[in-house]
Amino acid sequence: MQNPVVNVMIKAARQAGTVLLRHMSKLDSLNVFEKGRQDYASEVDSLAETEIIRELRRAYPDFAILAEESGAMGKGRQTFVIDPLDGTSNFLRGFPHFCVSIALVENGEPTDGVIFDPLRNELFTASRGAGALLNDKKIRVGERKDLSGSMLITGFPPRERPRLGPQLDTIRGLLGEAEDFRRTGSAALDLAYVATGRADAYFEAGVKAWDIAAGMLLVREAGGRVCDFRGRGEQLLNGGQMVAGNIKIADALQKAIVQSGYAASFN
């Protein structure tokens, strides 16, 4: 049996997913605006977010909300953290890789999370202490023992381009051992894929709470580790950095980020 709050989050995520799919056939007519340099959103983001908030508030009117498009609403011990469309650039180009991400956060730590990929009908869920699921089946992080032959994921957010040099130095060093890198355009799905063993590890800077809250809980509940570039594992939602993988891979990746000088570029 799912936690009751997770059932509500699932319903909200599925409704938002329906909004996304309904608009995929009319991408050319969408109103698109630039929130920041090369950081885009559309009316679909807002429409999906409205559906999520309506459903969550119907069941939990006293919980606070932090949503990518609407910002912070209300105050309380528990906060729903919402990304109605993670992978907006993919969506706007018709690139089939995006999702809905919803987390419940208490005292700065996620307690429940849902990531829904409407194109593949893949539903990732997790609750603290109860494990992680993909379409109701238990998932675990991969078992790779070191970086040799690993499949890694990263991202290149526009706001982090001033640190691109150190990041590329890190990637260059890692490719001496890793099999390959992926850059998918959806941090939430990146973390979900690490949780289910499709990728061995992920790292990225410039991420926001709504990008990572649900995914970091998935990785933890799937037996993995999440930390920042310095190896700190607590209060990550406002830090803007994420390293995730099984315990051995995450540790090796975090140390590689330090050794390359990438971590020091944030000093």
Tab-separated table of C-alpha atoms in Angstrom, residues 88-218:
chain	number	residue	atom	x	y	z
A	88	THR	CA	11.117	21.991	-20.932
A	89	SER	CA	13.668	22.529	-23.706
A	90	ASN	CA	13.247	18.909	-24.768
A	91	PHE	CA	9.472	19.251	-24.747
A	92	LEU	CA	9.445	22.453	-26.789
A	93	ARG	CA	11.559	20.808	-29.483
A	94	GLY	CA	9.548	17.614	-29.568
A	95	PHE	CA	12.478	15.703	-28.070
A	96	PRO	CA	10.766	12.818	-26.226
A	97	HIS	CA	12.378	13.016	-22.804
A	98	PHE	CA	10.686	14.971	-20.019
A	99	CYS	CA	8.707	14.344	-16.846
A	100	VAL	CA	6.651	15.665	-13.957
A	101	SER	CA	8.347	15.778	-10.543
A	102	ILE	CA	6.662	16.252	-7.161
A	103	ALA	CA	8.204	15.862	-3.713
A	104	LEU	CA	6.997	16.370	-0.171
A	105	VAL	CA	9.718	18.007	1.911
A	106	GLU	CA	9.893	18.309	5.689
A	107	ASN	CA	12.601	20.306	7.479
A	108	GLY	CA	14.610	20.548	4.275
A	109	GLU	CA	14.582	16.826	3.461
A	110	PRO	CA	12.290	14.978	1.038
A	111	THR	CA	10.035	12.393	2.653
A	112	ASP	CA	7.993	11.346	-0.394
A	113	GLY	CA	8.591	11.678	-4.107
A	114	VAL	CA	6.943	10.995	-7.454
A	115	ILE	CA	8.452	11.285	-10.935
A	116	PHE	CA	6.171	10.544	-13.868
A	117	ASP	CA	7.294	10.085	-17.470
A	118	PRO	CA	4.020	10.358	-19.417
A	119	LEU	CA	5.486	9.266	-22.750
A	120	ARG	CA	6.695	5.924	-21.405
A	121	ASN	CA	4.029	5.666	-18.700
A	122	GLU	CA	6.794	5.147	-16.143
A	123	LEU	CA	5.945	6.104	-12.587
A	124	PHE	CA	8.806	6.324	-10.080
A	125	THR	CA	7.795	6.629	-6.423
A	126	ALA	CA	9.562	6.648	-3.074
A	127	SER	CA	8.813	7.252	0.598
A	128	ARG	CA	11.448	7.624	3.277
A	129	GLY	CA	12.228	4.254	4.795
A	130	ALA	CA	9.952	2.353	2.407
A	131	GLY	CA	12.150	1.890	-0.672
A	132	ALA	CA	11.784	3.055	-4.271
A	133	LEU	CA	9.467	1.721	-6.972
A	134	LEU	CA	9.076	1.853	-10.732
A	135	ASN	CA	5.490	1.024	-11.708
A	136	ASP	CA	5.043	-0.671	-8.307
A	137	LYS	CA	8.172	-2.848	-8.617
A	138	LYS	CA	11.152	-2.393	-6.315
A	139	ILE	CA	14.218	-0.788	-7.861
A	140	ARG	CA	17.859	-0.649	-6.801
A	141	VAL	CA	20.870	1.335	-7.888
A	142	GLY	CA	23.469	-0.468	-10.002
A	143	GLU	CA	26.142	-2.658	-8.411
A	144	ARG	CA	29.228	-1.374	-10.242
A	145	LYS	CA	32.198	-1.287	-7.884
A	146	ASP	CA	34.200	1.583	-9.433
A	147	LEU	CA	34.202	4.107	-12.283
A	148	SER	CA	35.717	1.645	-14.755
A	149	GLY	CA	33.191	1.025	-17.520
A	150	SER	CA	30.567	3.229	-15.889
A	151	MET	CA	27.768	5.123	-17.626
A	152	LEU	CA	27.647	8.653	-16.221
A	153	ILE	CA	25.213	11.540	-16.656
A	154	THR	CA	25.751	15.271	-16.328
A	155	GLY	CA	24.150	18.511	-17.474
A	156	PHE	CA	25.214	21.951	-18.714
A	157	PRO	CA	22.752	24.510	-17.340
A	158	PRO	CA	23.162	27.980	-18.922
A	159	ARG	CA	23.649	29.653	-15.539
A	160	GLU	CA	26.723	27.464	-14.928
A	161	ARG	CA	28.536	28.212	-18.207
A	162	PRO	CA	31.182	30.393	-16.466
A	163	ARG	CA	32.403	27.158	-14.812
A	164	LEU	CA	32.287	25.129	-18.015
A	165	GLY	CA	36.079	24.800	-18.167
A	166	PRO	CA	36.434	23.005	-14.811
A	167	GLN	CA	33.414	20.855	-15.601
A	168	LEU	CA	34.886	19.760	-18.929
A	169	ASP	CA	38.196	19.049	-17.168
A	170	THR	CA	36.284	16.730	-14.833
A	171	ILE	CA	34.585	14.983	-17.744
A	172	ARG	CA	37.888	14.604	-19.586
A	173	GLY	CA	39.450	12.954	-16.548
A	174	LEU	CA	36.476	10.681	-15.937
A	175	LEU	CA	36.447	9.466	-19.543
A	176	GLY	CA	39.797	7.832	-18.856
A	177	GLU	CA	37.796	5.231	-16.901
A	178	ALA	CA	34.103	5.618	-17.716
A	179	GLU	CA	32.490	3.993	-20.730
A	180	ASP	CA	30.556	7.105	-21.718
A	181	PHE	CA	28.508	10.149	-20.691
A	182	ARG	CA	24.895	11.038	-21.290
A	183	ARG	CA	23.308	14.492	-21.181
A	184	THR	CA	19.523	14.045	-21.270
A	185	GLY	CA	18.070	17.435	-20.368
A	186	SER	CA	16.021	16.290	-17.354
A	187	ALA	CA	17.692	16.182	-13.953
A	188	ALA	CA	14.692	14.463	-12.382
A	189	LEU	CA	14.787	11.597	-14.889
A	190	ASP	CA	18.577	11.440	-14.584
A	191	LEU	CA	18.204	10.720	-10.879
A	192	ALA	CA	15.362	8.269	-11.500
A	193	TYR	CA	17.568	6.422	-13.998
A	194	VAL	CA	20.393	6.212	-11.457
A	195	ALA	CA	17.885	4.854	-8.915
A	196	THR	CA	16.869	2.061	-11.262
A	197	GLY	CA	20.387	1.227	-12.466
A	198	ARG	CA	20.036	2.539	-16.033
A	199	ALA	CA	22.969	4.841	-15.318
A	200	ASP	CA	25.699	4.417	-12.744
A	201	ALA	CA	25.984	7.983	-11.490
A	202	TYR	CA	25.000	11.598	-12.093
A	203	PHE	CA	26.461	14.964	-11.226
A	204	GLU	CA	25.400	18.511	-12.013
A	205	ALA	CA	25.628	22.056	-10.653
A	206	GLY	CA	23.030	24.791	-10.938
A	207	VAL	CA	20.127	22.523	-10.050
A	208	LYS	CA	17.145	23.840	-8.120
A	209	ALA	CA	15.116	22.152	-5.392
A	210	TRP	CA	12.292	21.262	-7.800
A	211	ASP	CA	14.793	19.590	-10.154
A	212	ILE	CA	16.196	17.182	-7.579
A	213	ALA	CA	13.916	16.782	-4.532
A	214	ALA	CA	11.988	13.718	-5.717
A	215	GLY	CA	14.949	12.191	-7.539
A	216	MET	CA	17.384	12.388	-4.639
A	217	LEU	CA	14.896	10.530	-2.439
A	218	LEU	CA	14.522	7.860	-5.140
